[in-house]
PDB file of C-alpha atoms in Angstrom:
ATOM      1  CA  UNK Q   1     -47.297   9.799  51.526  1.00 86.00           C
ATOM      2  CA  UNK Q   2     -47.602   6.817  49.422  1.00 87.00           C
ATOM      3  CA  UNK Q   3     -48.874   8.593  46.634  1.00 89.00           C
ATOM      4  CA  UNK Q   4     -45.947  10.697  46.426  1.00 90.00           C
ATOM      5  CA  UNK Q   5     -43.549   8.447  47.006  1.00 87.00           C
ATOM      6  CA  UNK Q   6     -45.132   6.563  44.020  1.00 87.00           C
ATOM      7  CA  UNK Q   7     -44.957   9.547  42.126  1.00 88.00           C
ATOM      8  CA  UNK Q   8     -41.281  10.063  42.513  1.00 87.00           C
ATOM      9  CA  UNK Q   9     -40.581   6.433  41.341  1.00 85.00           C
ATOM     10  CA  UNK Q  10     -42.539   6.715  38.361  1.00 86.00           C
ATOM     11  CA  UNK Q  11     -40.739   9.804  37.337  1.00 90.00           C
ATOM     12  CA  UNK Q  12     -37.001   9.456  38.497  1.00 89.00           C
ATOM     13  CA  UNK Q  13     -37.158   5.792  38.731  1.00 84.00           C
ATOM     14  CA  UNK Q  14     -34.982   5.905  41.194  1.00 84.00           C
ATOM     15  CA  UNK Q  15     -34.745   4.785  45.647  1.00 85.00           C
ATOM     16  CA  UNK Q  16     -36.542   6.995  47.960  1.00 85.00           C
ATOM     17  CA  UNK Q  17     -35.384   7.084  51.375  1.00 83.00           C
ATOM     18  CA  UNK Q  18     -37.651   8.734  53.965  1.00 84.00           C
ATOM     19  CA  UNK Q  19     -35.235  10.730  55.815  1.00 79.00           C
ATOM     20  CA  UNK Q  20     -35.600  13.744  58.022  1.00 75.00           C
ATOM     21  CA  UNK Q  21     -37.669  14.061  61.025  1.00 76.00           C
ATOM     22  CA  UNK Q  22     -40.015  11.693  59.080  1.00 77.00           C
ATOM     23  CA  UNK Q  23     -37.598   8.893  58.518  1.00 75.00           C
ATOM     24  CA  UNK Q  24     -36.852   8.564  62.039  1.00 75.00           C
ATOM     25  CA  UNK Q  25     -40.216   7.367  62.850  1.00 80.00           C
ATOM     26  CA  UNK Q  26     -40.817   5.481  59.713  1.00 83.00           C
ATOM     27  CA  UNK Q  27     -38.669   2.189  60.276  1.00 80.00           C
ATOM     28  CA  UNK Q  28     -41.069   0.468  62.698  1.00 84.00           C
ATOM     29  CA  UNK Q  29     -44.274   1.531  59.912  1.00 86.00           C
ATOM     30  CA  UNK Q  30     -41.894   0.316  57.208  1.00 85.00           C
ATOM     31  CA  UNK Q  31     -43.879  -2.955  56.384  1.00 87.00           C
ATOM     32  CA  UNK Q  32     -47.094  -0.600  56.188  1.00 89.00           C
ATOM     33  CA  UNK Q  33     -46.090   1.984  54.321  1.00 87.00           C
ATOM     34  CA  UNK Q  34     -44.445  -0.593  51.337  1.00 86.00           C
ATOM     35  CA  UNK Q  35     -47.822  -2.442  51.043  1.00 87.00           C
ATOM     36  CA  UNK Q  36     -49.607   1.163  50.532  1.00 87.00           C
ATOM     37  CA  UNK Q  37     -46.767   1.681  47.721  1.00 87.00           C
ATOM     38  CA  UNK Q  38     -47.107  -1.601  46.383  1.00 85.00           C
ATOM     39  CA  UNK Q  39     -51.554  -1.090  46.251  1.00 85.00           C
ATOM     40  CA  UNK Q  40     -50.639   2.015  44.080  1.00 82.00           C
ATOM     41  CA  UNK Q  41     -47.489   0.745  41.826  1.00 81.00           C
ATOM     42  CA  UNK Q  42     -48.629   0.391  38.382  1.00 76.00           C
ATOM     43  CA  UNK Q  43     -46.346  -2.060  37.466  1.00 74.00           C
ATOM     44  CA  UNK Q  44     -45.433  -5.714  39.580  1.00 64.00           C
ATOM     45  CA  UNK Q  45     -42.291  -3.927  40.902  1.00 66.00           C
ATOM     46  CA  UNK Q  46     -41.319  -4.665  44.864  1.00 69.00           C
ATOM     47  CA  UNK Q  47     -41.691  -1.673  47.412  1.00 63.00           C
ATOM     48  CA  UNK Q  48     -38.369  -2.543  47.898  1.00 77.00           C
ATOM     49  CA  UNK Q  49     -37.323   0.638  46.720  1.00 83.00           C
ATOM     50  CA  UNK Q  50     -38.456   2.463  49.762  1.00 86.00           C
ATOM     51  CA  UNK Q  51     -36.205   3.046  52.281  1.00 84.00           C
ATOM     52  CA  UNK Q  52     -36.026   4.327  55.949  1.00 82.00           C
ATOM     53  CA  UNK Q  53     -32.955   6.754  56.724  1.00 79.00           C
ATOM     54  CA  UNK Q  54     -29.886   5.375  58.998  1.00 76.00           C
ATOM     55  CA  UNK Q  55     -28.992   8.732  60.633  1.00 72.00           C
ATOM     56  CA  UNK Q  56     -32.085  10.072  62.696  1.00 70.00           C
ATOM     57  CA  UNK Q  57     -30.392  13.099  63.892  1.00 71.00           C
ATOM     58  CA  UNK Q  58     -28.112  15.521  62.398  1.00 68.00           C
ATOM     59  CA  UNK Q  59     -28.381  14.026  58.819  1.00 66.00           C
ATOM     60  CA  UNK Q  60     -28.218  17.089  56.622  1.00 69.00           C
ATOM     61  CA  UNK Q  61     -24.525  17.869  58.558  1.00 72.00           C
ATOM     62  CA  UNK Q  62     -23.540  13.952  58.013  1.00 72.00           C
ATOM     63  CA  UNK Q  63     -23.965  14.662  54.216  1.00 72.00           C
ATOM     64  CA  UNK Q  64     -22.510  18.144  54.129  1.00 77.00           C
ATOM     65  CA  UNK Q  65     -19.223  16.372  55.864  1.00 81.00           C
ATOM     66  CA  UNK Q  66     -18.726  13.587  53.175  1.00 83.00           C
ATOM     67  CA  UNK Q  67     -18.443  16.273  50.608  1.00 83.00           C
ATOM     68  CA  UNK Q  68     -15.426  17.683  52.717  1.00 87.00           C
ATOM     69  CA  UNK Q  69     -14.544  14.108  53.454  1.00 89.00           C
ATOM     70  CA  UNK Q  70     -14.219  13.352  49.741  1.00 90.00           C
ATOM     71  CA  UNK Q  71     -12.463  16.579  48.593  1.00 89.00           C
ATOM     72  CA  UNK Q  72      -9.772  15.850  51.597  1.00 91.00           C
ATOM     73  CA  UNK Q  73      -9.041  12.121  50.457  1.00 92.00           C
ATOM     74  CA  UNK Q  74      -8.534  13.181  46.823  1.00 92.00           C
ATOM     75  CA  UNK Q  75      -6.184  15.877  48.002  1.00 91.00           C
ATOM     76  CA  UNK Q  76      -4.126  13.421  50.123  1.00 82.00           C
TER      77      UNK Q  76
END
């Protein structure tokens, strides 16, 4: 898993939050998992950039509803 999420940073140089079923059991490995990301970084960039998800259940329908959310409050 670190490998990939090193390989998504490299290329979209962007956060990666573990979300899912797997994010909901990452937060207490957090520590662990950033020093395996930091052993593979290539640069002296922080693990920082790894995050664990907030919403451990039901996250794909929490993101479906801001869209709604969004179009609603424009409309108003």
């Amino acid at each position: 898993m670190a490998i990939a999420i090193n390989n998504i940073h490299m290329v979209l140089d962007c956060d990666t939050i573990l979300g899912g079923y797997v994010g909901s059991y990452t937060e207490d490995y957090i520590q662990e998992i950033w020093s395996k990301v930091s052993e593979r970084n290539t640069f002296s960039e922080e693990s920082g950039f790894v995050k664990a998800c907030r919403y451990k259940i039901g996250a794909a329908a929490h993101g479906a509803a801001l869209q709604v959310m969004e179009t609603f409050i424009e409309q108003v």
